[in-house]
Amino acid sequence: MGSRYGAIPREDEARSASVAVPVSDPAECEGKSAVSYRTASFRPGVLVILATLAFSAVVTTAVSAASRSPSVTLSQADVFSNDRCIVYTYFEDQGMGHEATVDTWQNIWRAAGWKPVVLSEDHARLHPDYEEMKARFSEFPTTNPEGYEVACYLRYLAMAVVGGGFMSDYDVANVNVPPPPRCDWLPNEGRMTSHEDYTPAVLSGSGEEYDRVARLFYDTDIELVMASDDTKMVSDMLFLEYFRDTGAIWTTHALFTFANWVSDPPCDDAGVELPMLFHFSYSNTHYELGADDKPSAMNAFVSALNETRRKCSPLARDSDAEYEASYFAPPGTNAFREAHFKHRQCFLETMYPQPDCAETDAPAFELLSNARDADGNPATVRKRGGHKKSDTWAKHVNASASTCVTNGCKQGTV
């Protein structure tokens, strides 16, 4: 059956273009022992596969058209792109009822000017080492459903196949972050970068970099990863934490706060609008917002913040340098956003210890209190996200900490 999510627009197509990604027949994953894959052979291998599929498309076109059954072939033009105005997510239905969230993600990112594309295992399957890598990933210890956890690794293979770029979790809402000015820019010159510290909510990198990280998942001794965090499981997030600590990837915090933490209007101390990407994880949505309908919460906050940000001055974005400074500022280069990040991290210190909060939280909030709109009028500032440390939140924090001690797990982003 065909994907209902659309395909990868070619570089000469309009931003709103929609094209269909055909789906290939499922292949069984056979565990086998093999040397790990090397980047030097990746692009030629993909091209050979895609060239073969493109040739077979000529043979199958007439039959497919006559029977109205979807094509089972993929060509290079279908999947590979250097267009950095595309934003990808990865979705495999695991029976969790997340389809509406995926649709919401597409609509929100499209409204922000991007070309949203949903990848699946059919894209990962095009990777030359798909079978051996999937077999190994399936053996990793986890407390999560196996299908969900394996999908988290396979998305890196899919991103390598399509040529890299920006990848977002499908519960990340984009209020006002546009694509790069000329659709040809990636942060850190294309090096693999996680933009919510080591939580892979928004990633960027070249195709070769996604391939490199996939190989790191495959090659790295999981005992080292578990020992580094005192856990009994691994996940792509825990791997990224280990890779951050060993210098294998870059991390930033472009997602420096959450939707209920920004001021009203959402301006900084100079009256300029804040760049707003928010991760509507289960904990953020359920415990911080008290909401259970994630798509509705995403839409409501995006709509409200798009309205109130009109009272702020717009961010500069004409050049790549301005775009980077406005939307993907490296850590330590924007004091106001650093204050937001620190203030929220200190609120979460029960789960994520922050040893310097006693000295840094008050000055951070003092800077946040200087938020103004474009006319210089004070903004309404929300201390601790407007939170009252409710019994629900306290029980969640305590239960999470207890579970992690018992099971050796690491709690996900809250």
Short mmCIF file of C-alpha atoms in Angstrom, two decimals:
data_model
loop_
_atom_site.label_atom_id
_atom_site.label_comp_id
_atom_site.label_asym_id
_atom_site.label_seq_id
_atom_site.Cartn_x
_atom_site.Cartn_y
_atom_site.Cartn_z
CA MET A 1 0.00 0.00 0.00
CA GLY A 2 1.16 3.52 -0.63
CA SER A 3 2.18 6.16 1.89
CA ARG A 4 -0.51 8.72 2.63
CA TYR A 5 1.99 11.27 3.82
CA GLY A 6 3.49 12.52 0.55
CA ALA A 7 7.00 12.41 -0.77
CA ILE A 8 10.14 14.39 -1.16
CA PRO A 9 9.73 17.45 -3.39
CA ARG A 10 12.41 17.98 -5.99
CA GLU A 11 14.52 21.09 -5.68
CA ASP A 12 12.77 22.90 -8.54
CA GLU A 13 9.28 22.34 -7.13
CA ALA A 14 7.30 24.86 -5.12
CA ARG A 15 7.43 24.59 -1.35
CA SER A 16 3.86 23.41 -1.15
CA ALA A 17 4.40 20.66 -3.69
CA SER A 18 3.20 17.16 -2.88
CA VAL A 19 4.57 14.02 -4.46
CA ALA A 20 3.98 10.39 -3.60
CA VAL A 21 6.58 8.04 -2.16
CA PRO A 22 5.79 4.50 -3.34
CA VAL A 23 6.23 1.72 -0.83
CA SER A 24 8.32 -1.36 -1.41
CA ASP A 25 7.39 -4.88 -0.36
CA PRO A 26 8.29 -5.73 3.24
CA ALA A 27 11.51 -7.68 3.65
CA GLU A 28 12.30 -10.04 6.47
CA CYS A 29 15.20 -9.00 8.68
CA GLU A 30 17.69 -11.86 8.85
CA GLY A 31 20.25 -11.58 11.61
CA LYS A 32 23.73 -12.13 10.27
CA SER A 33 27.27 -11.33 11.19
CA ALA A 34 29.05 -8.82 8.96
CA VAL A 35 31.64 -6.12 9.17
CA SER A 36 30.20 -2.73 9.82
CA TYR A 37 29.33 -0.46 6.93
CA ARG A 38 31.69 2.30 5.83
CA THR A 39 30.70 5.73 4.57
CA ALA A 40 33.03 5.53 1.59
CA SER A 41 30.87 2.82 0.07
CA PHE A 42 27.50 4.29 1.01
CA ARG A 43 26.69 6.64 -1.87
CA PRO A 44 27.75 4.23 -4.66
CA GLY A 45 25.77 1.44 -3.02
CA VAL A 46 22.62 3.54 -2.80
CA LEU A 47 23.01 4.69 -6.38
CA VAL A 48 23.31 1.11 -7.61
CA ILE A 49 20.18 0.11 -5.72
CA LEU A 50 18.25 3.13 -6.90
CA ALA A 51 19.41 2.74 -10.48
CA THR A 52 18.18 -0.86 -10.44
CA LEU A 53 14.85 0.20 -8.97
CA ALA A 54 14.49 2.99 -11.50
CA PHE A 55 15.06 0.50 -14.35
CA SER A 56 12.49 -1.88 -12.91
CA ALA A 57 10.02 1.00 -12.70
CA VAL A 58 9.91 1.13 -16.50
CA VAL A 59 8.83 -2.51 -16.59
CA THR A 60 6.21 -2.20 -13.87
CA THR A 61 4.65 1.13 -14.84
CA ALA A 62 2.14 -0.26 -17.33
CA VAL A 63 0.99 -3.01 -15.01
CA SER A 64 0.72 -0.65 -12.08
CA ALA A 65 -1.29 1.90 -14.03
CA ALA A 66 -3.61 -0.72 -15.44
CA SER A 67 -4.36 -2.37 -12.12
CA ARG A 68 -4.39 0.89 -10.10
CA SER A 69 -2.23 -0.85 -7.51
CA PRO A 70 0.56 1.30 -6.00
CA SER A 71 4.05 1.09 -7.44
CA VAL A 72 6.56 -1.00 -5.55
CA THR A 73 9.60 0.81 -6.93
CA LEU A 74 11.61 3.80 -5.86
CA SER A 75 13.90 5.95 -7.96
CA GLN A 76 16.68 8.29 -6.85
CA ALA A 77 14.50 11.30 -7.65
CA ASP A 78 11.88 9.97 -5.25
CA VAL A 79 14.08 9.89 -2.20
CA PHE A 80 17.33 11.87 -2.51
CA SER A 81 17.43 15.65 -2.09
CA ASN A 82 19.81 18.44 -1.14
CA ASP A 83 16.87 20.75 -0.47
CA ARG A 84 17.31 21.96 3.11
CA CYS A 85 13.85 23.49 3.16
CA ILE A 86 12.58 19.94 3.63
CA VAL A 87 11.98 18.82 7.19
CA TYR A 88 11.62 15.10 7.80
CA THR A 89 10.04 13.02 10.47
CA TYR A 90 9.93 9.24 10.79
CA PHE A 91 6.76 7.32 11.55
CA GLU A 92 5.86 3.66 11.78
CA ASP A 93 2.42 2.83 13.16
CA GLN A 94 3.07 1.02 16.43
CA GLY A 95 -0.58 0.91 17.43
CA MET A 96 -0.20 3.97 19.67
CA GLY A 97 -2.77 6.11 17.86
CA HIS A 98 -0.28 8.79 16.80
CA GLU A 99 -1.53 9.32 13.24
CA ALA A 100 -3.36 12.54 14.15
CA THR A 101 -0.19 13.91 15.73
CA VAL A 102 1.74 13.19 12.52
CA ASP A 103 -0.89 15.00 10.46
CA THR A 104 -0.76 17.94 12.87
CA TRP A 105 3.02 18.03 12.61
CA GLN A 106 2.81 18.24 8.82
CA ASN A 107 0.30 21.08 8.87
CA ILE A 108 2.18 23.11 11.47
CA TRP A 109 5.58 22.82 9.76
CA ARG A 110 4.07 23.54 6.34
CA ALA A 111 2.48 26.71 7.73
CA ALA A 112 5.94 27.77 8.97
CA GLY A 113 7.25 27.57 5.39
CA TRP A 114 8.85 24.12 5.33
CA LYS A 115 8.25 21.09 3.10
CA PRO A 116 7.31 18.38 5.61
CA VAL A 117 8.01 14.77 4.59
CA VAL A 118 7.23 11.64 6.59
CA LEU A 119 9.74 8.81 6.21
CA SER A 120 9.17 5.17 7.10
CA GLU A 121 10.96 1.85 7.18
CA ASP A 122 10.51 1.65 3.40
CA HIS A 123 13.13 4.39 3.14
CA ALA A 124 15.44 2.81 5.73
CA ARG A 125 15.19 -0.45 3.78
CA LEU A 126 17.07 1.17 0.88
CA HIS A 127 20.20 1.46 3.02
CA PRO A 128 22.79 -1.15 1.95
CA ASP A 129 23.23 -2.37 5.53
CA TYR A 130 19.58 -2.24 6.53
CA GLU A 131 19.20 -5.94 7.35
CA GLU A 132 22.34 -6.40 9.44
CA MET A 133 21.84 -3.11 11.26
CA LYS A 134 18.19 -3.82 12.03
CA ALA A 135 19.14 -7.25 13.34
CA ARG A 136 21.67 -5.73 15.74
CA PHE A 137 19.37 -2.89 16.83
CA SER A 138 16.68 -5.47 17.62
CA GLU A 139 19.03 -7.10 20.13
CA PHE A 140 19.67 -3.94 22.18
CA PRO A 141 18.22 -4.10 25.73
CA THR A 142 15.25 -1.78 26.22
CA THR A 143 12.25 -1.23 28.47
CA ASN A 144 10.25 0.17 25.54
CA PRO A 145 8.26 -1.84 22.94
CA GLU A 146 10.80 -3.36 20.54
CA GLY A 147 9.14 -2.00 17.40
CA TYR A 148 9.17 1.53 18.77
CA GLU A 149 12.78 1.34 19.88
CA VAL A 150 14.06 -0.17 16.61
CA ALA A 151 12.25 2.54 14.64
CA CYS A 152 14.22 5.14 16.59
CA TYR A 153 17.45 3.71 15.13
CA LEU A 154 16.14 3.01 11.63
CA ARG A 155 15.26 6.67 11.12
CA TYR A 156 18.98 7.44 10.89
CA LEU A 157 19.29 4.96 8.02
CA ALA A 158 16.34 6.59 6.29
CA MET A 159 17.90 10.03 6.71
CA ALA A 160 21.19 8.78 5.28
CA VAL A 161 19.35 7.44 2.21
CA VAL A 162 17.47 10.68 1.49
CA GLY A 163 20.62 12.81 1.78
CA GLY A 164 20.35 14.14 5.32
CA GLY A 165 18.91 17.47 6.39
CA PHE A 166 16.64 18.47 9.26
CA MET A 167 14.71 15.77 11.12
CA SER A 168 12.12 16.44 13.80
CA ASP A 169 10.09 14.23 16.10
CA TYR A 170 6.48 14.36 14.98
CA ASP A 171 5.46 15.97 18.27
CA VAL A 172 7.69 19.03 17.80
CA ALA A 173 5.62 22.12 17.04
CA ASN A 174 7.14 24.95 15.01
CA VAL A 175 5.63 28.37 15.72
CA ASN A 176 7.87 30.71 13.75
CA VAL A 177 11.15 29.07 12.66
CA PRO A 178 11.36 29.27 8.85
CA PRO A 179 13.57 27.14 6.60
CA PRO A 180 17.03 28.46 5.62
CA PRO A 181 16.95 31.50 3.27
CA ARG A 182 18.25 29.66 0.19
CA CYS A 183 17.37 26.09 1.17
CA ASP A 184 21.05 25.10 1.15
CA TRP A 185 22.25 25.60 4.75
CA LEU A 186 22.71 23.21 7.66
CA PRO A 187 23.95 24.08 11.17
CA ASN A 188 27.59 23.36 12.02
CA GLU A 189 28.48 22.89 8.35
CA GLY A 190 26.44 19.70 8.19
CA ARG A 191 27.97 17.97 11.23
CA MET A 192 25.52 15.86 13.20
CA THR A 193 23.84 18.17 15.69
CA SER A 194 21.11 17.50 18.24
CA HIS A 195 19.21 20.69 18.99
CA GLU A 196 17.61 19.67 22.31
CA ASP A 197 20.85 18.69 23.98
CA TYR A 198 21.11 14.92 23.55
CA THR A 199 17.34 14.39 23.14
CA PRO A 200 16.85 13.73 19.41
CA ALA A 201 13.76 15.94 19.06
CA VAL A 202 15.35 18.00 16.27
CA LEU A 203 18.48 16.80 14.48
CA SER A 204 20.46 18.15 11.54
CA GLY A 205 23.34 16.81 9.49
CA SER A 206 24.46 15.65 6.08
CA GLY A 207 23.55 12.23 4.74
CA GLU A 208 27.05 11.04 5.50
CA GLU A 209 26.69 12.22 9.09
CA TYR A 210 23.45 10.31 9.64
CA ASP A 211 25.18 7.27 8.20
CA ARG A 212 28.17 7.80 10.50
CA VAL A 213 25.93 7.97 13.59
CA ALA A 214 24.00 4.87 12.49
CA ARG A 215 27.33 3.04 12.27
CA LEU A 216 28.24 4.32 15.72
CA PHE A 217 25.03 2.77 17.07
CA TYR A 218 26.09 -0.47 15.39
CA ASP A 219 29.74 -0.44 16.44
CA THR A 220 29.73 1.07 19.93
CA ASP A 221 30.00 -1.26 22.91
CA ILE A 222 26.61 -0.93 24.59
CA GLU A 223 28.17 -1.84 27.93
CA LEU A 224 30.10 1.42 27.79
CA VAL A 225 26.93 3.36 27.02
CA MET A 226 25.00 1.76 29.88
CA ALA A 227 27.89 2.20 32.30
CA SER A 228 28.25 5.88 31.42
CA ASP A 229 24.69 6.54 32.58
CA ASP A 230 24.27 3.73 35.13
CA THR A 231 21.41 2.14 33.17
CA LYS A 232 20.38 -1.34 32.10
CA MET A 233 19.10 -0.32 28.68
CA VAL A 234 20.09 1.74 25.67
CA SER A 235 18.17 3.99 23.30
CA ASP A 236 19.17 6.38 20.56
CA MET A 237 18.86 9.17 23.16
CA LEU A 238 21.26 7.45 25.55
CA PHE A 239 23.65 6.78 22.69
CA LEU A 240 23.54 10.48 21.77
CA GLU A 241 24.28 11.44 25.35
CA TYR A 242 27.31 9.15 25.25
CA PHE A 243 28.34 10.52 21.83
CA ARG A 244 28.01 14.07 23.16
CA ASP A 245 30.21 13.27 26.13
CA THR A 246 32.82 11.61 23.91
CA GLY A 247 32.77 14.39 21.31
CA ALA A 248 31.21 12.33 18.52
CA ILE A 249 28.31 14.75 17.91
CA TRP A 250 27.43 18.39 18.53
CA THR A 251 24.58 19.39 20.84
CA THR A 252 22.81 22.73 21.27
CA HIS A 253 19.52 23.82 22.79
CA ALA A 254 17.50 25.55 20.09
CA LEU A 255 14.49 24.05 21.90
CA PHE A 256 15.42 26.02 24.99
CA THR A 257 12.05 26.16 26.73
CA PHE A 258 8.44 25.01 26.43
CA ALA A 259 5.24 26.61 25.17
CA ASN A 260 3.87 27.67 28.56
CA TRP A 261 7.16 29.23 29.65
CA VAL A 262 7.52 32.10 27.19
CA SER A 263 6.36 35.59 28.08
CA ASP A 264 3.21 37.22 26.72
CA PRO A 265 3.93 38.48 24.13
CA PRO A 266 6.83 36.09 23.38
CA CYS A 267 9.53 38.76 23.02
CA ASP A 268 13.01 39.07 24.53
CA ASP A 269 14.52 41.98 26.46
CA ALA A 270 15.00 43.90 23.20
CA GLY A 271 11.41 43.40 22.04
CA VAL A 272 12.39 40.83 19.39
CA GLU A 273 10.30 37.69 18.98
CA LEU A 274 11.71 34.46 20.36
CA PRO A 275 12.34 31.54 17.98
CA MET A 276 9.80 28.95 19.07
CA LEU A 277 10.20 25.21 18.60
CA PHE A 278 8.49 23.18 21.31
CA HIS A 279 8.68 19.46 22.04
CA PHE A 280 5.21 18.24 23.03
CA SER A 281 6.49 15.08 24.66
CA TYR A 282 4.05 13.10 26.78
CA SER A 283 5.39 14.60 30.01
CA ASN A 284 5.41 18.15 28.67
CA THR A 285 1.87 17.85 27.38
CA HIS A 286 0.28 15.85 30.18
CA TYR A 287 2.04 17.19 33.25
CA GLU A 288 2.95 20.75 32.31
CA LEU A 289 -0.17 21.59 30.32
CA GLY A 290 -2.60 19.14 31.88
CA ALA A 291 -3.62 18.09 28.36
CA ASP A 292 -4.21 14.61 26.97
CA ASP A 293 -5.05 15.55 23.38
CA LYS A 294 -1.61 16.27 21.95
CA PRO A 295 -2.69 17.50 18.47
CA SER A 296 -5.17 19.94 20.00
CA ALA A 297 -2.56 21.25 22.44
CA MET A 298 -0.03 21.72 19.63
CA ASN A 299 -2.51 23.59 17.45
CA ALA A 300 -3.81 25.76 20.29
CA PHE A 301 -0.38 26.98 21.39
CA VAL A 302 0.91 27.52 17.87
CA SER A 303 -2.17 29.56 16.98
CA ALA A 304 -2.05 31.68 20.14
CA LEU A 305 1.68 32.35 19.96
CA ASN A 306 1.53 33.25 16.28
CA GLU A 307 -1.05 35.86 17.20
CA THR A 308 0.77 37.40 20.15
CA ARG A 309 4.23 37.44 18.52
CA ARG A 310 2.95 40.16 16.20
CA LYS A 311 3.65 42.54 19.07
CA CYS A 312 7.36 41.71 18.85
CA SER A 313 9.92 42.86 16.29
CA PRO A 314 10.70 40.15 13.71
CA LEU A 315 13.90 38.15 13.76
CA ALA A 316 16.53 38.85 11.08
CA ARG A 317 16.89 36.05 8.53
CA ASP A 318 18.05 37.38 5.17
CA SER A 319 21.48 35.75 5.21
CA ASP A 320 22.70 32.41 6.52
CA ALA A 321 24.59 34.22 9.29
CA GLU A 322 21.49 36.13 10.38
CA TYR A 323 19.39 32.99 10.15
CA GLU A 324 21.79 31.04 12.36
CA ALA A 325 22.01 33.80 14.96
CA SER A 326 18.23 34.18 15.03
CA TYR A 327 17.08 30.56 15.06
CA PHE A 328 20.00 28.22 15.79
CA ALA A 329 22.28 30.35 17.94
CA PRO A 330 25.17 28.30 19.37
CA PRO A 331 25.18 27.92 23.16
CA GLY A 332 26.62 30.93 24.94
CA THR A 333 25.81 33.46 22.22
CA ASN A 334 22.36 34.69 23.36
CA ALA A 335 22.08 35.54 27.05
CA PHE A 336 18.27 35.84 27.10
CA ARG A 337 17.71 32.39 25.60
CA GLU A 338 20.38 30.94 27.87
CA ALA A 339 18.42 32.38 30.82
CA HIS A 340 15.24 30.65 29.57
CA PHE A 341 17.09 27.38 29.25
CA LYS A 342 18.65 27.63 32.72
CA HIS A 343 15.39 28.70 34.39
CA ARG A 344 13.51 25.70 33.03
CA GLN A 345 16.34 23.25 33.73
CA CYS A 346 16.39 24.41 37.33
CA PHE A 347 12.66 23.73 37.58
CA LEU A 348 13.33 20.18 36.41
CA GLU A 349 16.34 19.65 38.66
CA THR A 350 14.59 16.93 40.67
CA MET A 351 14.83 14.72 37.59
CA TYR A 352 17.88 16.34 36.00
CA PRO A 353 20.22 17.59 38.73
CA GLN A 354 21.59 21.08 38.14
CA PRO A 355 24.27 21.76 40.75
CA ASP A 356 24.52 25.51 40.09
CA CYS A 357 20.82 26.42 40.29
CA ALA A 358 21.11 28.02 43.72
CA GLU A 359 23.39 30.64 42.17
CA THR A 360 22.06 30.89 38.61
CA ASP A 361 18.27 30.57 38.68
CA ALA A 362 17.51 33.94 40.28
CA PRO A 363 19.74 35.95 37.90
CA ALA A 364 18.25 34.04 34.96
CA PHE A 365 14.72 34.94 35.96
CA GLU A 366 15.73 38.55 36.58
CA LEU A 367 16.89 38.77 32.96
CA LEU A 368 13.69 37.12 31.74
CA SER A 369 11.73 39.73 33.69
CA ASN A 370 13.11 42.38 31.33
CA ALA A 371 11.04 41.03 28.41
CA ARG A 372 9.41 43.82 26.42
CA ASP A 373 7.26 44.11 23.32
CA ALA A 374 8.39 46.06 20.25
CA ASP A 375 7.03 49.30 21.73
CA GLY A 376 8.90 48.87 25.00
CA ASN A 377 5.90 47.78 27.05
CA PRO A 378 6.68 45.15 29.70
CA ALA A 379 5.64 41.62 28.84
CA THR A 380 3.88 39.30 31.23
CA VAL A 381 6.58 36.93 32.45
CA ARG A 382 5.75 33.41 33.61
CA LYS A 383 7.87 32.23 36.48
CA ARG A 384 8.44 28.48 36.35
CA GLY A 385 6.13 28.19 33.38
CA GLY A 386 3.18 29.38 35.43
CA HIS A 387 3.53 26.12 37.36
CA LYS A 388 2.34 25.48 40.83
CA LYS A 389 4.22 22.38 41.89
CA SER A 390 1.09 20.28 41.94
CA ASP A 391 0.67 16.87 43.53
CA THR A 392 0.41 15.43 40.01
CA TRP A 393 3.78 16.83 38.98
CA ALA A 394 5.43 15.81 42.26
CA LYS A 395 4.07 12.27 41.97
CA HIS A 396 5.29 12.09 38.36
CA VAL A 397 8.79 13.22 39.31
CA ASN A 398 9.02 10.87 42.28
CA ALA A 399 7.61 7.90 40.38
CA SER A 400 9.96 8.50 37.47
CA ALA A 401 12.98 8.70 39.74
CA SER A 402 11.91 5.55 41.59
CA THR A 403 11.27 3.62 38.36
CA CYS A 404 14.68 4.52 37.01
CA VAL A 405 16.38 3.36 40.18
CA THR A 406 14.47 0.07 40.09
CA ASN A 407 14.71 -0.69 36.36
CA GLY A 408 17.92 1.10 35.50
CA CYS A 409 16.09 3.25 32.95
CA LYS A 410 16.66 6.86 32.05
CA GLN A 411 13.54 8.98 31.98
CA GLY A 412 12.85 10.68 28.66
CA THR A 413 12.55 14.40 28.11
CA VAL A 414 9.97 16.06 30.28
#
